[in-house]
Amino acid sequence: MSTAEPGGGALPGDPPPVPERPGGTPSGRRAIAVWGIGVSVYFVAVIFRTSLGVAGLDAADRFHVNASALSTFSILQLLVYAGMQIPVGLLVDRLGTKRVLGIGVVLFTAGQLGFAFSPSYGMALASRALLGCGDAMTFISVLRLGTRWFPARRGPMVAQLAGLAGMAGNLVSTLVLARLLHGIGWTAAFAGSALAGVVVFVLLLLFLKDHPEGHEPEPLPHQGAAYVRRQIATSWREPGTRLGLWVHFTTQFPAMVFLLLWGMPFLVEAQGLSRATAGTLLTLVVLSNMAVGLVYGQVIARHHAARLPLALGTVGGTAALWATTLAYPAEHAPMWLLVVLCTVLGACGPASMIGFDFARPANPPERQGTASGITNMGGFVASMTTLFAVGVLLDATGDDYGVAFSSVFVLQALGVTQILRLRKRAALRERERLVASRVETVHVPV
C-alpha cells in the first residue's frame, strides 16, 4: 500500500495517504542488490523492445514494406504484451518473481535473436511477437519484487526508479544499438545485443530471491479457474485499479509511439532533419524521462495528493505541444519547438507510473500482480491503437504526419474522460481502506 505523507496541492476528494502496515518489509544493501538484478532484466527487455525504434527505416528497406506493414511489427509486439498482462499478473501472484522473470528472459532473448536472422517479413513478425511475450513478464515482476524487498512508503520512488531503468535501456538502444546497426550491420547488431539476455539470465538464476528471509507470503491454495476469475474480478471491481489503468492509458502512449516507431520517421521525413539530429532529439526524450521520473517520484512520495494533478498536467502539456507542433504555419517546425516537444514527451513515462500508485493501495499484497497487470495494459493498448492509426493514416493521406498524429488527441480525450469519471469513487474507496487500516492497527496486540 502506498504510504506517502500528506502535503500541499490537494484537490477536493483526494484521499489522505495510506499508512504502512506494522512489520513492513525491510530494506538495505541486500534489497538493493536483489532488486537491482530484477531491474537489470527489465533494462535489457526495454533495449530489445525499443530496438525497432532506431531501426524502423532500415526494417522497411530490409523487408520491403510500407508504413502500415512497418507499424505491424510494433503493433503485434504490443498486442502480445498487452494481452499477456493479466495472465502474467496471475502468474506472478502464483509462481513468484524469479520463475516468471526467468521465463521472460528466455523468451525475449530468443525473440531478439530470431529477429537478427529473420530472412522474411513473416519470420520477423513472429520474432517480435516472441519478444513481446517475454517483455510482458518483466515489469510487473519488478514491481512485485519492489513490494517484497522495500517498505511500502518507498513504493512510489521504487516504481519510478524501475521506470528510470527502463528509460536507460531506451537510451542504450538509441545511442549504442543505432550506431552498431549502421556500423556492423543488421544481423551482427541484433544478434550481439541478444548476449545481454544471456548475462542477466545467469545473474537471475544465481542471485535473485523472491523475498527476504522471514517475509515469505502465505501460500495460496490452488483453485484453478475459480481462483483466476476471482483475482481478476476482485481487482477490477476496485475503482483504484480502473483509475490506474486509465491514468496509464492516457499518459504513456504519446512518448511510447514516438520512441517505439514513429519518432524517427516524423523527424526525418516530416521535419527534414538528418538521422543524427533526429537521434539526438529521441535521446532528449529519454533523458527528460529520466530526470522527470526522479522528480515525480519524490513529489508523490511526499505529497500523495499530487498524483492526479501531475498526471493530468502531463496530458495537458503533451496535447498542447503536439497541437502547436502539428499546426505550425511553416513547412517545418523550428528546432526550439521540437526540443520543447521532446522534453515534454519525456514526462509521459513517469506520469504513467502514477497509475500504479492508484492501483497499489486499492489491492492487498496477494492481488498486487493481477492489479498491476490490469493497470499496465492501459498504456500499451493505447500505444498499439495509435501505432496502427498513424500507419493507416500515413498511407491513406500520402504521408501527412499532421493528420496521422492527430489521432493522439482522440485517445487523450477518451482517457481524461474516464479519469475524471472514476476519480471520486477511487478517492472514497481509498479513504475507506485508510480508516479500516487504522482500526486494524489499533487492535494489533502488543
PDB file of C-alpha atoms in Angstrom, residues 36-324:
ATOM      1  CA  GLY A  36      18.861  -4.380  -8.991  1.00  0.00           C
ATOM      2  CA  ILE A  37      19.075  -7.801 -10.645  1.00  0.00           C
ATOM      3  CA  GLY A  38      15.365  -7.689 -11.414  1.00  0.00           C
ATOM      4  CA  VAL A  39      15.713  -4.169 -12.765  1.00  0.00           C
ATOM      5  CA  SER A  40      18.627  -5.259 -14.971  1.00  0.00           C
ATOM      6  CA  VAL A  41      16.319  -7.811 -16.598  1.00  0.00           C
ATOM      7  CA  TYR A  42      13.784  -5.059 -17.298  1.00  0.00           C
ATOM      8  CA  PHE A  43      16.592  -2.830 -18.585  1.00  0.00           C
ATOM      9  CA  VAL A  44      17.593  -5.435 -21.188  1.00  0.00           C
ATOM     10  CA  ALA A  45      13.950  -6.094 -22.102  1.00  0.00           C
ATOM     11  CA  VAL A  46      13.463  -2.395 -22.898  1.00  0.00           C
ATOM     12  CA  ILE A  47      16.600  -2.345 -25.054  1.00  0.00           C
ATOM     13  CA  PHE A  48      15.121  -5.171 -27.108  1.00  0.00           C
ATOM     14  CA  ARG A  49      11.622  -3.648 -27.112  1.00  0.00           C
ATOM     15  CA  THR A  50      12.770  -0.266 -28.393  1.00  0.00           C
ATOM     16  CA  SER A  51      15.415  -1.549 -30.796  1.00  0.00           C
ATOM     17  CA  LEU A  52      12.960  -1.255 -33.676  1.00  0.00           C
ATOM     18  CA  GLY A  53      12.552   2.457 -32.937  1.00  0.00           C
ATOM     19  CA  VAL A  54      16.051   3.158 -34.270  1.00  0.00           C
ATOM     20  CA  ALA A  55      15.782   0.519 -36.997  1.00  0.00           C
ATOM     21  CA  GLY A  56      12.379   1.377 -38.446  1.00  0.00           C
ATOM     22  CA  LEU A  57      13.645   2.825 -41.720  1.00  0.00           C
ATOM     23  CA  ASP A  58      16.175   0.006 -42.054  1.00  0.00           C
ATOM     24  CA  ALA A  59      13.454  -2.581 -41.429  1.00  0.00           C
ATOM     25  CA  ALA A  60      11.284  -1.032 -44.137  1.00  0.00           C
ATOM     26  CA  ASP A  61      14.157  -1.398 -46.617  1.00  0.00           C
ATOM     27  CA  ARG A  62      15.194  -4.854 -45.423  1.00  0.00           C
ATOM     28  CA  PHE A  63      11.712  -6.390 -45.649  1.00  0.00           C
ATOM     29  CA  HIS A  64      10.366  -4.137 -48.445  1.00  0.00           C
ATOM     30  CA  VAL A  65       7.260  -2.979 -46.555  1.00  0.00           C
ATOM     31  CA  ASN A  66       5.192   0.220 -46.409  1.00  0.00           C
ATOM     32  CA  ALA A  67       4.192   2.281 -43.344  1.00  0.00           C
ATOM     33  CA  SER A  68       1.221   0.107 -42.380  1.00  0.00           C
ATOM     34  CA  ALA A  69       3.243  -3.095 -42.596  1.00  0.00           C
ATOM     35  CA  LEU A  70       6.102  -1.483 -40.675  1.00  0.00           C
ATOM     36  CA  SER A  71       3.756  -0.451 -37.871  1.00  0.00           C
ATOM     37  CA  THR A  72       2.565  -4.063 -37.676  1.00  0.00           C
ATOM     38  CA  PHE A  73       5.908  -5.010 -36.105  1.00  0.00           C
ATOM     39  CA  SER A  74       5.284  -2.776 -33.105  1.00  0.00           C
ATOM     40  CA  ILE A  75       1.534  -3.359 -33.050  1.00  0.00           C
ATOM     41  CA  LEU A  76       1.951  -7.125 -32.849  1.00  0.00           C
ATOM     42  CA  GLN A  77       4.632  -6.784 -30.210  1.00  0.00           C
ATOM     43  CA  LEU A  78       2.413  -4.522 -28.097  1.00  0.00           C
ATOM     44  CA  LEU A  79      -0.671  -6.652 -28.761  1.00  0.00           C
ATOM     45  CA  VAL A  80       1.109  -9.653 -27.292  1.00  0.00           C
ATOM     46  CA  TYR A  81       2.473  -7.511 -24.455  1.00  0.00           C
ATOM     47  CA  ALA A  82      -0.923  -6.071 -23.542  1.00  0.00           C
ATOM     48  CA  GLY A  83      -2.695  -9.405 -23.894  1.00  0.00           C
ATOM     49  CA  MET A  84      -0.188 -11.036 -21.545  1.00  0.00           C
ATOM     50  CA  GLN A  85      -0.522  -8.518 -18.713  1.00  0.00           C
ATOM     51  CA  ILE A  86      -3.344 -10.158 -16.762  1.00  0.00           C
ATOM     52  CA  PRO A  87      -2.003 -13.709 -17.266  1.00  0.00           C
ATOM     53  CA  VAL A  88       1.444 -12.523 -16.188  1.00  0.00           C
ATOM     54  CA  GLY A  89      -0.017 -10.784 -13.130  1.00  0.00           C
ATOM     55  CA  LEU A  90      -1.728 -14.030 -12.163  1.00  0.00           C
ATOM     56  CA  LEU A  91       1.494 -15.985 -12.747  1.00  0.00           C
ATOM     57  CA  VAL A  92       3.490 -13.604 -10.558  1.00  0.00           C
ATOM     58  CA  ASP A  93       0.918 -13.928  -7.777  1.00  0.00           C
ATOM     59  CA  ARG A  94       1.030 -17.739  -8.087  1.00  0.00           C
ATOM     60  CA  LEU A  95       4.629 -18.604  -9.046  1.00  0.00           C
ATOM     61  CA  GLY A  96       6.674 -15.697  -7.727  1.00  0.00           C
ATOM     62  CA  THR A  97       9.035 -13.255  -9.358  1.00  0.00           C
ATOM     63  CA  LYS A  98      12.081 -15.402 -10.094  1.00  0.00           C
ATOM     64  CA  ARG A  99      10.286 -18.041 -12.145  1.00  0.00           C
ATOM     65  CA  VAL A 100       8.303 -15.548 -14.200  1.00  0.00           C
ATOM     66  CA  LEU A 101      11.320 -13.340 -14.857  1.00  0.00           C
ATOM     67  CA  GLY A 102      13.352 -16.389 -15.897  1.00  0.00           C
ATOM     68  CA  ILE A 103      10.731 -17.418 -18.450  1.00  0.00           C
ATOM     69  CA  GLY A 104      10.594 -13.841 -19.697  1.00  0.00           C
ATOM     70  CA  VAL A 105      14.358 -13.619 -20.258  1.00  0.00           C
ATOM     71  CA  VAL A 106      14.393 -16.829 -22.286  1.00  0.00           C
ATOM     72  CA  LEU A 107      11.531 -15.641 -24.487  1.00  0.00           C
ATOM     73  CA  PHE A 108      12.676 -12.084 -25.195  1.00  0.00           C
ATOM     74  CA  THR A 109      16.261 -13.203 -25.848  1.00  0.00           C
ATOM     75  CA  ALA A 110      15.034 -15.826 -28.317  1.00  0.00           C
ATOM     76  CA  GLY A 111      12.865 -13.165 -29.972  1.00  0.00           C
ATOM     77  CA  GLN A 112      15.755 -10.727 -30.365  1.00  0.00           C
ATOM     78  CA  LEU A 113      17.988 -13.462 -31.753  1.00  0.00           C
ATOM     79  CA  GLY A 114      15.281 -14.592 -34.163  1.00  0.00           C
ATOM     80  CA  PHE A 115      14.796 -11.015 -35.365  1.00  0.00           C
ATOM     81  CA  ALA A 116      18.503 -10.809 -36.132  1.00  0.00           C
ATOM     82  CA  PHE A 117      18.387 -13.785 -38.506  1.00  0.00           C
ATOM     83  CA  SER A 118      14.862 -13.443 -39.928  1.00  0.00           C
ATOM     84  CA  PRO A 119      15.036 -13.771 -43.730  1.00  0.00           C
ATOM     85  CA  SER A 120      11.434 -12.716 -44.295  1.00  0.00           C
ATOM     86  CA  TYR A 121       8.776 -10.328 -43.024  1.00  0.00           C
ATOM     87  CA  GLY A 122       6.693 -13.190 -41.619  1.00  0.00           C
ATOM     88  CA  MET A 123       9.517 -14.649 -39.557  1.00  0.00           C
ATOM     89  CA  ALA A 124      10.461 -11.196 -38.319  1.00  0.00           C
ATOM     90  CA  LEU A 125       6.864 -10.673 -37.143  1.00  0.00           C
ATOM     91  CA  ALA A 126       6.932 -13.977 -35.275  1.00  0.00           C
ATOM     92  CA  SER A 127      10.200 -12.975 -33.600  1.00  0.00           C
ATOM     93  CA  ARG A 128       8.788  -9.645 -32.426  1.00  0.00           C
ATOM     94  CA  ALA A 129       5.728 -11.439 -31.044  1.00  0.00           C
ATOM     95  CA  LEU A 130       8.001 -13.781 -29.066  1.00  0.00           C
ATOM     96  CA  LEU A 131       9.977 -10.795 -27.829  1.00  0.00           C
ATOM     97  CA  GLY A 132       6.767  -9.059 -26.742  1.00  0.00           C
ATOM     98  CA  CYS A 133       5.703 -12.165 -24.817  1.00  0.00           C
ATOM     99  CA  GLY A 134       8.938 -12.238 -22.839  1.00  0.00           C
ATOM    100  CA  ASP A 135       8.981  -8.470 -22.363  1.00  0.00           C
ATOM    101  CA  ALA A 136       5.471  -8.672 -20.886  1.00  0.00           C
ATOM    102  CA  MET A 137       6.788 -10.723 -17.963  1.00  0.00           C
ATOM    103  CA  THR A 138       9.369  -8.219 -16.766  1.00  0.00           C
ATOM    104  CA  PHE A 139       7.860  -5.002 -15.449  1.00  0.00           C
ATOM    105  CA  ILE A 140       5.087  -6.477 -13.305  1.00  0.00           C
ATOM    106  CA  SER A 141       7.625  -8.888 -11.821  1.00  0.00           C
ATOM    107  CA  VAL A 142       9.956  -5.997 -10.963  1.00  0.00           C
ATOM    108  CA  LEU A 143       7.101  -4.093  -9.302  1.00  0.00           C
ATOM    109  CA  ARG A 144       6.254  -7.161  -7.253  1.00  0.00           C
ATOM    110  CA  LEU A 145       9.917  -7.581  -6.308  1.00  0.00           C
ATOM    111  CA  GLY A 146       9.965  -3.997  -5.058  1.00  0.00           C
ATOM    112  CA  THR A 147       6.929  -4.530  -2.819  1.00  0.00           C
ATOM    113  CA  ARG A 148       8.592  -7.608  -1.306  1.00  0.00           C
ATOM    114  CA  TRP A 149      12.019  -6.061  -0.627  1.00  0.00           C
ATOM    115  CA  PHE A 150      11.204  -2.429   0.305  1.00  0.00           C
ATOM    116  CA  PRO A 151       8.849  -0.768   2.801  1.00  0.00           C
ATOM    117  CA  ALA A 152       5.533   0.367   1.360  1.00  0.00           C
ATOM    118  CA  ARG A 153       6.376   4.026   1.951  1.00  0.00           C
ATOM    119  CA  ARG A 154       9.084   3.696  -0.715  1.00  0.00           C
ATOM    120  CA  GLY A 155       6.628   2.337  -3.286  1.00  0.00           C
ATOM    121  CA  PRO A 156       6.285   5.452  -5.492  1.00  0.00           C
ATOM    122  CA  MET A 157      10.040   6.065  -5.657  1.00  0.00           C
ATOM    123  CA  VAL A 158      10.868   2.386  -6.253  1.00  0.00           C
ATOM    124  CA  ALA A 159       8.357   2.270  -9.117  1.00  0.00           C
ATOM    125  CA  GLN A 160       9.753   5.465 -10.657  1.00  0.00           C
ATOM    126  CA  LEU A 161      13.306   4.133 -10.393  1.00  0.00           C
ATOM    127  CA  ALA A 162      12.241   0.964 -12.179  1.00  0.00           C
ATOM    128  CA  GLY A 163      10.798   3.121 -14.943  1.00  0.00           C
ATOM    129  CA  LEU A 164      14.042   5.099 -14.937  1.00  0.00           C
ATOM    130  CA  ALA A 165      15.999   1.907 -15.586  1.00  0.00           C
ATOM    131  CA  GLY A 166      13.683   1.161 -18.483  1.00  0.00           C
ATOM    132  CA  MET A 167      14.403   4.538 -19.999  1.00  0.00           C
ATOM    133  CA  ALA A 168      18.100   3.895 -19.571  1.00  0.00           C
ATOM    134  CA  GLY A 169      17.549   0.815 -21.727  1.00  0.00           C
ATOM    135  CA  ASN A 170      15.823   3.030 -24.267  1.00  0.00           C
ATOM    136  CA  LEU A 171      18.836   5.313 -24.177  1.00  0.00           C
ATOM    137  CA  VAL A 172      21.143   2.389 -24.928  1.00  0.00           C
ATOM    138  CA  SER A 173      19.116   1.378 -27.974  1.00  0.00           C
ATOM    139  CA  THR A 174      19.021   4.997 -29.149  1.00  0.00           C
ATOM    140  CA  LEU A 175      22.746   5.666 -28.761  1.00  0.00           C
ATOM    141  CA  VAL A 176      24.515   2.308 -28.887  1.00  0.00           C
ATOM    142  CA  LEU A 177      22.330  -0.007 -30.945  1.00  0.00           C
ATOM    143  CA  ALA A 178      21.728   2.652 -33.580  1.00  0.00           C
ATOM    144  CA  ARG A 179      25.499   3.024 -34.107  1.00  0.00           C
ATOM    145  CA  LEU A 180      26.030  -0.721 -34.149  1.00  0.00           C
ATOM    146  CA  LEU A 181      23.262  -1.113 -36.694  1.00  0.00           C
ATOM    147  CA  HIS A 182      24.899   1.299 -39.112  1.00  0.00           C
ATOM    148  CA  GLY A 183      28.426   0.144 -38.263  1.00  0.00           C
ATOM    149  CA  ILE A 184      28.367  -3.667 -38.258  1.00  0.00           C
ATOM    150  CA  GLY A 185      25.022  -4.338 -39.914  1.00  0.00           C
ATOM    151  CA  TRP A 186      21.587  -5.708 -39.055  1.00  0.00           C
ATOM    152  CA  THR A 187      22.396  -9.322 -38.136  1.00  0.00           C
ATOM    153  CA  ALA A 188      25.518  -8.638 -36.082  1.00  0.00           C
ATOM    154  CA  ALA A 189      23.888  -5.753 -34.176  1.00  0.00           C
ATOM    155  CA  PHE A 190      20.737  -7.623 -33.168  1.00  0.00           C
ATOM    156  CA  ALA A 191      22.478 -10.954 -32.522  1.00  0.00           C
ATOM    157  CA  GLY A 192      25.199  -9.241 -30.478  1.00  0.00           C
ATOM    158  CA  SER A 193      22.653  -7.415 -28.349  1.00  0.00           C
ATOM    159  CA  ALA A 194      20.974 -10.748 -27.557  1.00  0.00           C
ATOM    160  CA  LEU A 195      24.026 -11.668 -25.470  1.00  0.00           C
ATOM    161  CA  ALA A 196      22.820  -9.205 -22.836  1.00  0.00           C
ATOM    162  CA  GLY A 197      19.848 -11.501 -22.279  1.00  0.00           C
ATOM    163  CA  VAL A 198      22.188 -14.396 -21.525  1.00  0.00           C
ATOM    164  CA  VAL A 199      24.094 -12.305 -18.960  1.00  0.00           C
ATOM    165  CA  VAL A 200      21.017 -11.234 -16.982  1.00  0.00           C
ATOM    166  CA  PHE A 201      19.635 -14.769 -17.096  1.00  0.00           C
ATOM    167  CA  VAL A 202      22.753 -16.068 -15.335  1.00  0.00           C
ATOM    168  CA  LEU A 203      22.566 -13.291 -12.722  1.00  0.00           C
ATOM    169  CA  LEU A 204      18.899 -14.041 -12.126  1.00  0.00           C
ATOM    170  CA  LEU A 205      19.500 -17.767 -11.613  1.00  0.00           C
ATOM    171  CA  LEU A 206      22.393 -17.223  -9.204  1.00  0.00           C
ATOM    172  CA  PHE A 207      21.338 -14.276  -7.059  1.00  0.00           C
ATOM    173  CA  LEU A 208      17.674 -13.261  -7.319  1.00  0.00           C
ATOM    174  CA  LYS A 209      15.352 -14.088  -4.412  1.00  0.00           C
ATOM    175  CA  ASP A 210      11.599 -13.549  -4.377  1.00  0.00           C
ATOM    176  CA  HIS A 211      11.511 -12.116  -0.852  1.00  0.00           C
ATOM    177  CA  PRO A 212      13.681 -11.561   2.240  1.00  0.00           C
ATOM    178  CA  GLU A 213      14.081 -14.421   4.701  1.00  0.00           C
ATOM    179  CA  GLY A 214      11.295 -14.399   7.245  1.00  0.00           C
ATOM    180  CA  HIS A 215       8.934 -12.478   4.970  1.00  0.00           C
ATOM    181  CA  GLU A 216       7.529 -15.355   2.947  1.00  0.00           C
ATOM    182  CA  PRO A 217       3.976 -14.699   1.716  1.00  0.00           C
ATOM    183  CA  GLU A 218       1.232 -17.037   2.817  1.00  0.00           C
ATOM    184  CA  PRO A 219       0.807 -19.854   0.286  1.00  0.00           C
ATOM    185  CA  LEU A 220      -2.269 -19.538  -1.889  1.00  0.00           C
ATOM    186  CA  PRO A 221      -4.334 -22.682  -2.372  1.00  0.00           C
ATOM    187  CA  HIS A 222      -4.631 -23.805  -5.983  1.00  0.00           C
ATOM    188  CA  GLN A 223      -8.218 -23.227  -7.081  1.00  0.00           C
ATOM    189  CA  GLY A 224      -7.915 -23.377 -10.863  1.00  0.00           C
ATOM    190  CA  ALA A 225     -10.255 -21.279 -12.970  1.00  0.00           C
ATOM    191  CA  ALA A 226     -12.206 -20.085  -9.948  1.00  0.00           C
ATOM    192  CA  TYR A 227      -9.069 -18.514  -8.499  1.00  0.00           C
ATOM    193  CA  VAL A 228      -8.279 -16.787 -11.784  1.00  0.00           C
ATOM    194  CA  ARG A 229     -11.781 -15.384 -12.168  1.00  0.00           C
ATOM    195  CA  ARG A 230     -11.850 -14.163  -8.580  1.00  0.00           C
ATOM    196  CA  GLN A 231      -8.455 -12.473  -8.806  1.00  0.00           C
ATOM    197  CA  ILE A 232      -9.379 -10.611 -11.982  1.00  0.00           C
ATOM    198  CA  ALA A 233     -12.932  -9.730 -10.936  1.00  0.00           C
ATOM    199  CA  THR A 234     -11.958  -8.551  -7.460  1.00  0.00           C
ATOM    200  CA  SER A 235      -9.097  -6.441  -8.772  1.00  0.00           C
ATOM    201  CA  TRP A 236     -11.268  -4.914 -11.491  1.00  0.00           C
ATOM    202  CA  ARG A 237     -14.055  -4.027  -9.050  1.00  0.00           C
ATOM    203  CA  GLU A 238     -11.685  -1.712  -7.236  1.00  0.00           C
ATOM    204  CA  PRO A 239     -12.085   1.839  -8.646  1.00  0.00           C
ATOM    205  CA  GLY A 240      -8.404   2.447  -7.905  1.00  0.00           C
ATOM    206  CA  THR A 241      -7.404  -0.344 -10.278  1.00  0.00           C
ATOM    207  CA  ARG A 242      -9.530   1.064 -13.075  1.00  0.00           C
ATOM    208  CA  LEU A 243      -8.359   4.597 -12.399  1.00  0.00           C
ATOM    209  CA  GLY A 244      -4.778   3.341 -12.525  1.00  0.00           C
ATOM    210  CA  LEU A 245      -5.454   1.707 -15.889  1.00  0.00           C
ATOM    211  CA  TRP A 246      -6.874   4.909 -17.392  1.00  0.00           C
ATOM    212  CA  VAL A 247      -4.062   7.074 -15.996  1.00  0.00           C
ATOM    213  CA  HIS A 248      -1.572   4.679 -17.578  1.00  0.00           C
ATOM    214  CA  PHE A 249      -3.611   4.625 -20.813  1.00  0.00           C
ATOM    215  CA  THR A 250      -3.746   8.403 -21.151  1.00  0.00           C
ATOM    216  CA  THR A 251      -0.226   9.347 -20.165  1.00  0.00           C
ATOM    217  CA  GLN A 252       2.119   6.722 -21.599  1.00  0.00           C
ATOM    218  CA  PHE A 253       1.279   6.317 -25.276  1.00  0.00           C
ATOM    219  CA  PRO A 254       2.376   9.653 -26.873  1.00  0.00           C
ATOM    220  CA  ALA A 255       6.017   9.068 -25.932  1.00  0.00           C
ATOM    221  CA  MET A 256       5.804   5.316 -26.483  1.00  0.00           C
ATOM    222  CA  VAL A 257       4.591   5.754 -30.068  1.00  0.00           C
ATOM    223  CA  PHE A 258       7.254   8.393 -30.692  1.00  0.00           C
ATOM    224  CA  LEU A 259      10.130   6.321 -29.317  1.00  0.00           C
ATOM    225  CA  LEU A 260       8.986   2.894 -30.408  1.00  0.00           C
ATOM    226  CA  LEU A 261       8.489   3.606 -34.098  1.00  0.00           C
ATOM    227  CA  TRP A 262       7.211   6.899 -35.488  1.00  0.00           C
ATOM    228  CA  GLY A 263       9.521   9.492 -33.928  1.00  0.00           C
ATOM    229  CA  MET A 264      12.437   8.906 -36.292  1.00  0.00           C
ATOM    230  CA  PRO A 265      10.323   8.922 -39.489  1.00  0.00           C
ATOM    231  CA  PHE A 266       8.430  12.017 -38.289  1.00  0.00           C
ATOM    232  CA  LEU A 267      11.585  13.984 -37.549  1.00  0.00           C
ATOM    233  CA  VAL A 268      13.400  12.887 -40.722  1.00  0.00           C
ATOM    234  CA  GLU A 269      10.614  12.805 -43.309  1.00  0.00           C
ATOM    235  CA  ALA A 270       8.188  15.426 -41.975  1.00  0.00           C
ATOM    236  CA  GLN A 271      10.610  17.836 -40.297  1.00  0.00           C
ATOM    237  CA  GLY A 272      13.546  17.466 -42.675  1.00  0.00           C
ATOM    238  CA  LEU A 273      16.133  16.633 -40.018  1.00  0.00           C
ATOM    239  CA  SER A 274      19.134  14.374 -40.504  1.00  0.00           C
ATOM    240  CA  ARG A 275      19.153  10.987 -38.816  1.00  0.00           C
ATOM    241  CA  ALA A 276      21.838  12.176 -36.427  1.00  0.00           C
ATOM    242  CA  THR A 277      19.809  15.202 -35.328  1.00  0.00           C
ATOM    243  CA  ALA A 278      16.646  13.118 -35.045  1.00  0.00           C
ATOM    244  CA  GLY A 279      18.540  10.601 -32.920  1.00  0.00           C
ATOM    245  CA  THR A 280      19.655  13.412 -30.627  1.00  0.00           C
ATOM    246  CA  LEU A 281      16.038  14.507 -30.142  1.00  0.00           C
ATOM    247  CA  LEU A 282      14.984  10.935 -29.370  1.00  0.00           C
ATOM    248  CA  THR A 283      17.782  10.850 -26.817  1.00  0.00           C
ATOM    249  CA  LEU A 284      16.417  14.069 -25.329  1.00  0.00           C
ATOM    250  CA  VAL A 285      13.054  12.363 -24.754  1.00  0.00           C
ATOM    251  CA  VAL A 286      14.812   9.606 -22.836  1.00  0.00           C
ATOM    252  CA  LEU A 287      16.971  11.977 -20.771  1.00  0.00           C
ATOM    253  CA  SER A 288      13.962  14.123 -19.944  1.00  0.00           C
ATOM    254  CA  ASN A 289      12.085  10.990 -18.879  1.00  0.00           C
ATOM    255  CA  MET A 290      14.878  10.021 -16.503  1.00  0.00           C
ATOM    256  CA  ALA A 291      15.058  13.480 -14.936  1.00  0.00           C
ATOM    257  CA  VAL A 292      11.283  13.888 -14.609  1.00  0.00           C
ATOM    258  CA  GLY A 293      10.965  10.382 -13.164  1.00  0.00           C
ATOM    259  CA  LEU A 294      13.188  11.312 -10.223  1.00  0.00           C
ATOM    260  CA  VAL A 295      11.186  14.486  -9.608  1.00  0.00           C
ATOM    261  CA  TYR A 296       7.761  12.813  -9.872  1.00  0.00           C
ATOM    262  CA  GLY A 297       8.829  10.008  -7.542  1.00  0.00           C
ATOM    263  CA  GLN A 298       9.998  12.452  -4.868  1.00  0.00           C
ATOM    264  CA  VAL A 299       6.934  14.667  -5.197  1.00  0.00           C
ATOM    265  CA  ILE A 300       4.451  11.796  -4.917  1.00  0.00           C
ATOM    266  CA  ALA A 301       6.331  10.223  -2.001  1.00  0.00           C
ATOM    267  CA  ARG A 302       5.958  13.492  -0.075  1.00  0.00           C
ATOM    268  CA  HIS A 303       2.624  14.778  -1.397  1.00  0.00           C
ATOM    269  CA  HIS A 304       0.219  11.954  -2.119  1.00  0.00           C
ATOM    270  CA  ALA A 305      -2.448  14.354  -3.370  1.00  0.00           C
ATOM    271  CA  ALA A 306      -0.158  15.401  -6.244  1.00  0.00           C
ATOM    272  CA  ARG A 307      -0.807  12.157  -8.136  1.00  0.00           C
ATOM    273  CA  LEU A 308      -3.736  13.309 -10.227  1.00  0.00           C
ATOM    274  CA  PRO A 309      -2.556  16.899 -10.846  1.00  0.00           C
ATOM    275  CA  LEU A 310       0.761  15.562 -12.152  1.00  0.00           C
ATOM    276  CA  ALA A 311      -0.948  13.041 -14.422  1.00  0.00           C
ATOM    277  CA  LEU A 312      -3.481  15.481 -15.860  1.00  0.00           C
ATOM    278  CA  GLY A 313      -0.870  18.231 -16.149  1.00  0.00           C
ATOM    279  CA  THR A 314       1.323  15.924 -18.207  1.00  0.00           C
ATOM    280  CA  VAL A 315      -1.576  15.071 -20.511  1.00  0.00           C
ATOM    281  CA  GLY A 316      -2.421  18.736 -20.978  1.00  0.00           C
ATOM    282  CA  GLY A 317       1.186  19.747 -21.654  1.00  0.00           C
ATOM    283  CA  THR A 318       1.673  16.924 -24.142  1.00  0.00           C
ATOM    284  CA  ALA A 319      -1.519  17.782 -26.018  1.00  0.00           C
ATOM    285  CA  ALA A 320      -0.630  21.477 -26.167  1.00  0.00           C
ATOM    286  CA  LEU A 321       2.866  20.845 -27.545  1.00  0.00           C
ATOM    287  CA  TRP A 322       1.675  18.322 -30.124  1.00  0.00           C
ATOM    288  CA  ALA A 323      -1.046  20.704 -31.290  1.00  0.00           C
ATOM    289  CA  THR A 324       1.444  23.573 -31.582  1.00  0.00           C
TER     290      THR A 324
END
